[in-house]
Amino acid sequence: MDTPELNDYRAHLLDALDDQPRRAAEERPGFLQVLVNHERVGSLNCTQPNPTFAYTTKDRSIQHLEIRSESGVLLGGCVAPEAGQRSLRLPVGKGSLILNIQNHFDGGSLQLRYEVAPGWWSHVVSAIGLPTGTASTAAPIVPVWTMATTFAQVVLAVGVVALLAERVPNWLGSEDRAHQLEEELAARQSTQDQIDQVHRQLAQLVEAQSTAMAVSRAEQDRIAQLNTLVDTVAHTQQKLSSQVVAVQEDLKTVKTDVAQEVQTGMRVAVSAVEADRDMVRQDLQSIKSVNETLIKQVALLESRNRELHARLALTSLEVAKANAAAPKPTVVAKNDPPKDTPVPTAVPTAVPVSDALREADRQAFMFWVAFQDGTTEKSIEDLVQEINGIKKGPMKSGWYSVEVNLPNPEPPDRFLESVKRAKIVKSVVTSKAMPPAQ
Amino acid sequence: MLFVGEFATMTSKMPDGKAMRDGQIFSARLNNVVTTEREFDELVTKSLPELLDRATSQTKRFLRETNQWGDDITHEKLALRWGYELVERFVVFGRTEVPCRPFFLLDSLIAKSFSQPDPLCYHKELLTPVGRFLDGLASRAVVSRDALIALFYHFYGFSQAHVVKLLGFGQAESQRVYKNFERWRQSGWQRTMNETGLTGSEIEVLEEELRTRPDHLNNEVDRLMPVLQSHYRKSEPEHYPCLSEQKWGQLFHDDYGHDYRVWHLAFCRDCFLEVADRRQAELSSGSKPQVNLHIHPLKKGGVLALFGGDRGGRQHGHTRAQRLSRTSA
């Protein structure tokens, strides 16, 4: 976007930036505002004697420091490292601002001190070589031209003093000499008093200094103790660290062993389970083959049974025919059996044959019967007794297996028909392989 | 890269070819190491347009990336203003950082500034003329005590004497307040308006609206003040929270925390109204204080009637000027 208004604004801001050093130079260092991290934290009044300012922050380090005049002009500032120290001397007005920043990661402290530039008299005094109070704080580097000016000033001052020394006695009359002497004596006395006072102050200072030295020694002792303590703590910490490392290695070894053992156990268990599974499979196969053999045998037995039934029927028919052909043979045979007839030999054998047939008829006949819903166990027991049967095994899927000895040579179908006619019977089957599905 | 593109665009907008060539030369030099303070000062003085453009484009990028950018002149001015403030710091701080590469140093300063929590006072409603006026005043008051003292007048219509009474100042501090008002009147207000980017016509429009619809404008100021003050109040030391009524009373009774009074009351409407209400006896006023916008600084010797009870158009219109009693020229 390029509009005249925007260009004007930009040009104005550039002018303001260009003008900034001049404005800063024009500012008199009176009341300085201190801004830390763009926040105003206090002020420094440079018109007071020995102006200093201290600030401590505990939650954030001092990253930006700005020194502004009361009207907001930026006079100086710096960026400080997040942790560490930064010391600077910033020229402000005719003096200089000495700043010292000490940062930690969780806070920092700031110290500011304003030093007024030494005046021409200080230069004279320093050029002469007299000690001054501000000599230690003055700027260490003095340019050559400044030294020349100072020297000229000293020469001028010496000349003026010499002239005065020559002229003053002429100005004053001899009658004033006595008065001058008195004043001189009073001045000496006053000076002596001041010297005594200075001595006393010096003595006090010496005393204070000795006290401070004692305190300092005590502090040094404490620091030494603290250092020892810190060393001990560091040593203990190292030991702890090594122990922690050893324990960690042990833990790693134990973990590896446990994992190996678990894997071995798992392998053994899996192989055992597989072996068991094979055995069970083999058992199942053998049971299956046995079952098939049994089924075949049952089928064979059934066919034989049918054959026997057919023979029984045939035999019964022959016996009936034989009985019809020889009337009352049993009476004759019992009382006086005929000796010449060939037939009687057959009669005595007729009774055992009949008995044998009956015995054959009494062979077990098994069938399955289902009862109506709600039939009681007692009714079932009564029916089984009525047909002279025996229940074989428990009920399976609603079917009872019953074994009976058929009382006469009537075919099983007739017997089953008679059973079916019972009210409580629902269904009857003769499959002998296994109970029929319902 | 967005930055390079914008920077190139801005540089090519230089009015003549020579300036553009010079800009390219300085651009190359700004990437090199500067070894002495003198060299730094010379280079920076000649490269101010490039430095401003670089800082402005980075500010734009920040605004875009935080979805705060709009393609209009207001946003362009906002970016320029922030770029200006960044370069101003760079010019002063950079002297203490030599040897350095000026562009790198500027970039690091900008990055550090934008990585602070909530670095810009950005609110859409502060982009209106009245919003920008308030923002400019408050932004300046953070770094200038003159602007800070003047806030009492611009926001509430408090004159020098009333500020002194409200804050309970003694003789020495009263003199400072008067000095603050004087400097603000002479140059501070105009410089602030210029640096905020408010044109003369925009200020006239504001004046006109204040004359015709004072209640509307004052209500608008009343609504925007919390947004503005909550942002700039962070410039106070963190141990300067809002005080209870009882503690305010104790502070005035025991006569301490003068700095606290100035800073907090200028930047906290609620506490200001509470304290002003409490100190009505000292202020010799019968009505409650309220927001009373003033665009221009108080003229020399002008004394306002305190706490105008009715803020209606009549009092803010032509009659408002008549209520100023001229005690001096």
mmCIF file with all atom_site columns, C-alpha atoms in Angstrom, chain A residues 1-2 6, chain B residues 2-3 6-7 9-10 13 53-72 75-80 82-83 86 110 114 120:
data_model
loop_
_atom_site.group_PDB
_atom_site.id
_atom_site.type_symbol
_atom_site.label_atom_id
_atom_site.label_alt_id
_atom_site.label_comp_id
_atom_site.label_asym_id
_atom_site.label_entity_id
_atom_site.label_seq_id
_atom_site.pdbx_PDB_ins_code
_atom_site.Cartn_x
_atom_site.Cartn_y
_atom_site.Cartn_z
_atom_site.occupancy
_atom_site.B_iso_or_equiv
_atom_site.pdbx_formal_charge
_atom_site.auth_seq_id
_atom_site.auth_comp_id
_atom_site.auth_asym_id
_atom_site.auth_atom_id
_atom_site.pdbx_PDB_model_num
ATOM 1  C CA . MET A 1 1   ? 0.000  0.000   0.000  1.00 0.00 ? 1   MET A CA 1
ATOM 2  C CA . ASP A 1 2   ? 1.492  3.293   -1.078 1.00 0.00 ? 2   ASP A CA 1
ATOM 3  C CA . LEU A 1 6   ? 1.452  6.641   4.600  1.00 0.00 ? 6   LEU A CA 1
ATOM 4  C CA . LEU B 2 2   ? 7.872  -13.155 2.939  1.00 0.00 ? 2   LEU B CA 1
ATOM 5  C CA . PHE B 2 3   ? 10.295 -10.893 4.694  1.00 0.00 ? 3   PHE B CA 1
ATOM 6  C CA . GLU B 2 6   ? 8.423  -7.186  1.423  1.00 0.00 ? 6   GLU B CA 1
ATOM 7  C CA . PHE B 2 7   ? 11.759 -5.706  2.164  1.00 0.00 ? 7   PHE B CA 1
ATOM 8  C CA . THR B 2 9   ? 9.307  -3.979  -2.287 1.00 0.00 ? 9   THR B CA 1
ATOM 9  C CA . MET B 2 10  ? 9.793  -1.307  0.317  1.00 0.00 ? 10  MET B CA 1
ATOM 10 C CA . LYS B 2 13  ? 9.818  2.451   -3.413 1.00 0.00 ? 13  LYS B CA 1
ATOM 11 C CA . ASP B 2 53  ? 11.382 -0.998  6.581  1.00 0.00 ? 53  ASP B CA 1
ATOM 12 C CA . ARG B 2 54  ? 12.903 -4.162  7.941  1.00 0.00 ? 54  ARG B CA 1
ATOM 13 C CA . ALA B 2 55  ? 11.354 -3.681  11.374 1.00 0.00 ? 55  ALA B CA 1
ATOM 14 C CA . THR B 2 56  ? 8.014  -2.737  9.824  1.00 0.00 ? 56  THR B CA 1
ATOM 15 C CA . SER B 2 57  ? 7.922  -5.757  7.551  1.00 0.00 ? 57  SER B CA 1
ATOM 16 C CA . GLN B 2 58  ? 8.705  -8.066  10.446 1.00 0.00 ? 58  GLN B CA 1
ATOM 17 C CA . THR B 2 59  ? 5.914  -6.466  12.438 1.00 0.00 ? 59  THR B CA 1
ATOM 18 C CA . LYS B 2 60  ? 3.562  -7.035  9.519  1.00 0.00 ? 60  LYS B CA 1
ATOM 19 C CA . ARG B 2 61  ? 4.614  -10.631 9.329  1.00 0.00 ? 61  ARG B CA 1
ATOM 20 C CA . PHE B 2 62  ? 3.921  -11.041 13.034 1.00 0.00 ? 62  PHE B CA 1
ATOM 21 C CA . LEU B 2 63  ? 0.485  -9.472  12.633 1.00 0.00 ? 63  LEU B CA 1
ATOM 22 C CA . ARG B 2 64  ? -0.285 -11.703 9.651  1.00 0.00 ? 64  ARG B CA 1
ATOM 23 C CA . GLU B 2 65  ? 0.830  -14.849 11.395 1.00 0.00 ? 65  GLU B CA 1
ATOM 24 C CA . THR B 2 66  ? -1.301 -14.018 14.402 1.00 0.00 ? 66  THR B CA 1
ATOM 25 C CA . ASN B 2 67  ? -4.316 -13.270 12.185 1.00 0.00 ? 67  ASN B CA 1
ATOM 26 C CA . GLN B 2 68  ? -4.319 -9.629  13.200 1.00 0.00 ? 68  GLN B CA 1
ATOM 27 C CA . TRP B 2 69  ? -3.537 -8.122  9.820  1.00 0.00 ? 69  TRP B CA 1
ATOM 28 C CA . GLY B 2 70  ? -5.877 -6.199  7.564  1.00 0.00 ? 70  GLY B CA 1
ATOM 29 C CA . ASP B 2 71  ? -4.961 -4.679  4.233  1.00 0.00 ? 71  ASP B CA 1
ATOM 30 C CA . ASP B 2 72  ? -5.704 -1.074  5.072  1.00 0.00 ? 72  ASP B CA 1
ATOM 31 C CA . HIS B 2 75  ? -2.783 -1.548  9.876  1.00 0.00 ? 75  HIS B CA 1
ATOM 32 C CA . GLU B 2 76  ? 0.049  -0.168  7.765  1.00 0.00 ? 76  GLU B CA 1
ATOM 33 C CA . LYS B 2 77  ? 0.388  2.715   10.201 1.00 0.00 ? 77  LYS B CA 1
ATOM 34 C CA . LEU B 2 78  ? 0.305  0.395   13.190 1.00 0.00 ? 78  LEU B CA 1
ATOM 35 C CA . ALA B 2 79  ? 3.124  -1.692  11.697 1.00 0.00 ? 79  ALA B CA 1
ATOM 36 C CA . LEU B 2 80  ? 5.132  1.448   10.948 1.00 0.00 ? 80  LEU B CA 1
ATOM 37 C CA . TRP B 2 82  ? 5.830  -0.529  16.028 1.00 0.00 ? 82  TRP B CA 1
ATOM 38 C CA . GLY B 2 83  ? 8.716  -0.710  13.592 1.00 0.00 ? 83  GLY B CA 1
ATOM 39 C CA . LEU B 2 86  ? 11.856 -1.158  17.613 1.00 0.00 ? 86  LEU B CA 1
ATOM 40 C CA . ILE B 2 110 ? 12.620 -7.771  17.105 1.00 0.00 ? 110 ILE B CA 1
ATOM 41 C CA . PHE B 2 114 ? 7.648  -10.321 19.761 1.00 0.00 ? 114 PHE B CA 1
ATOM 42 C CA . LEU B 2 120 ? 1.160  -5.492  20.944 1.00 0.00 ? 120 LEU B CA 1
#
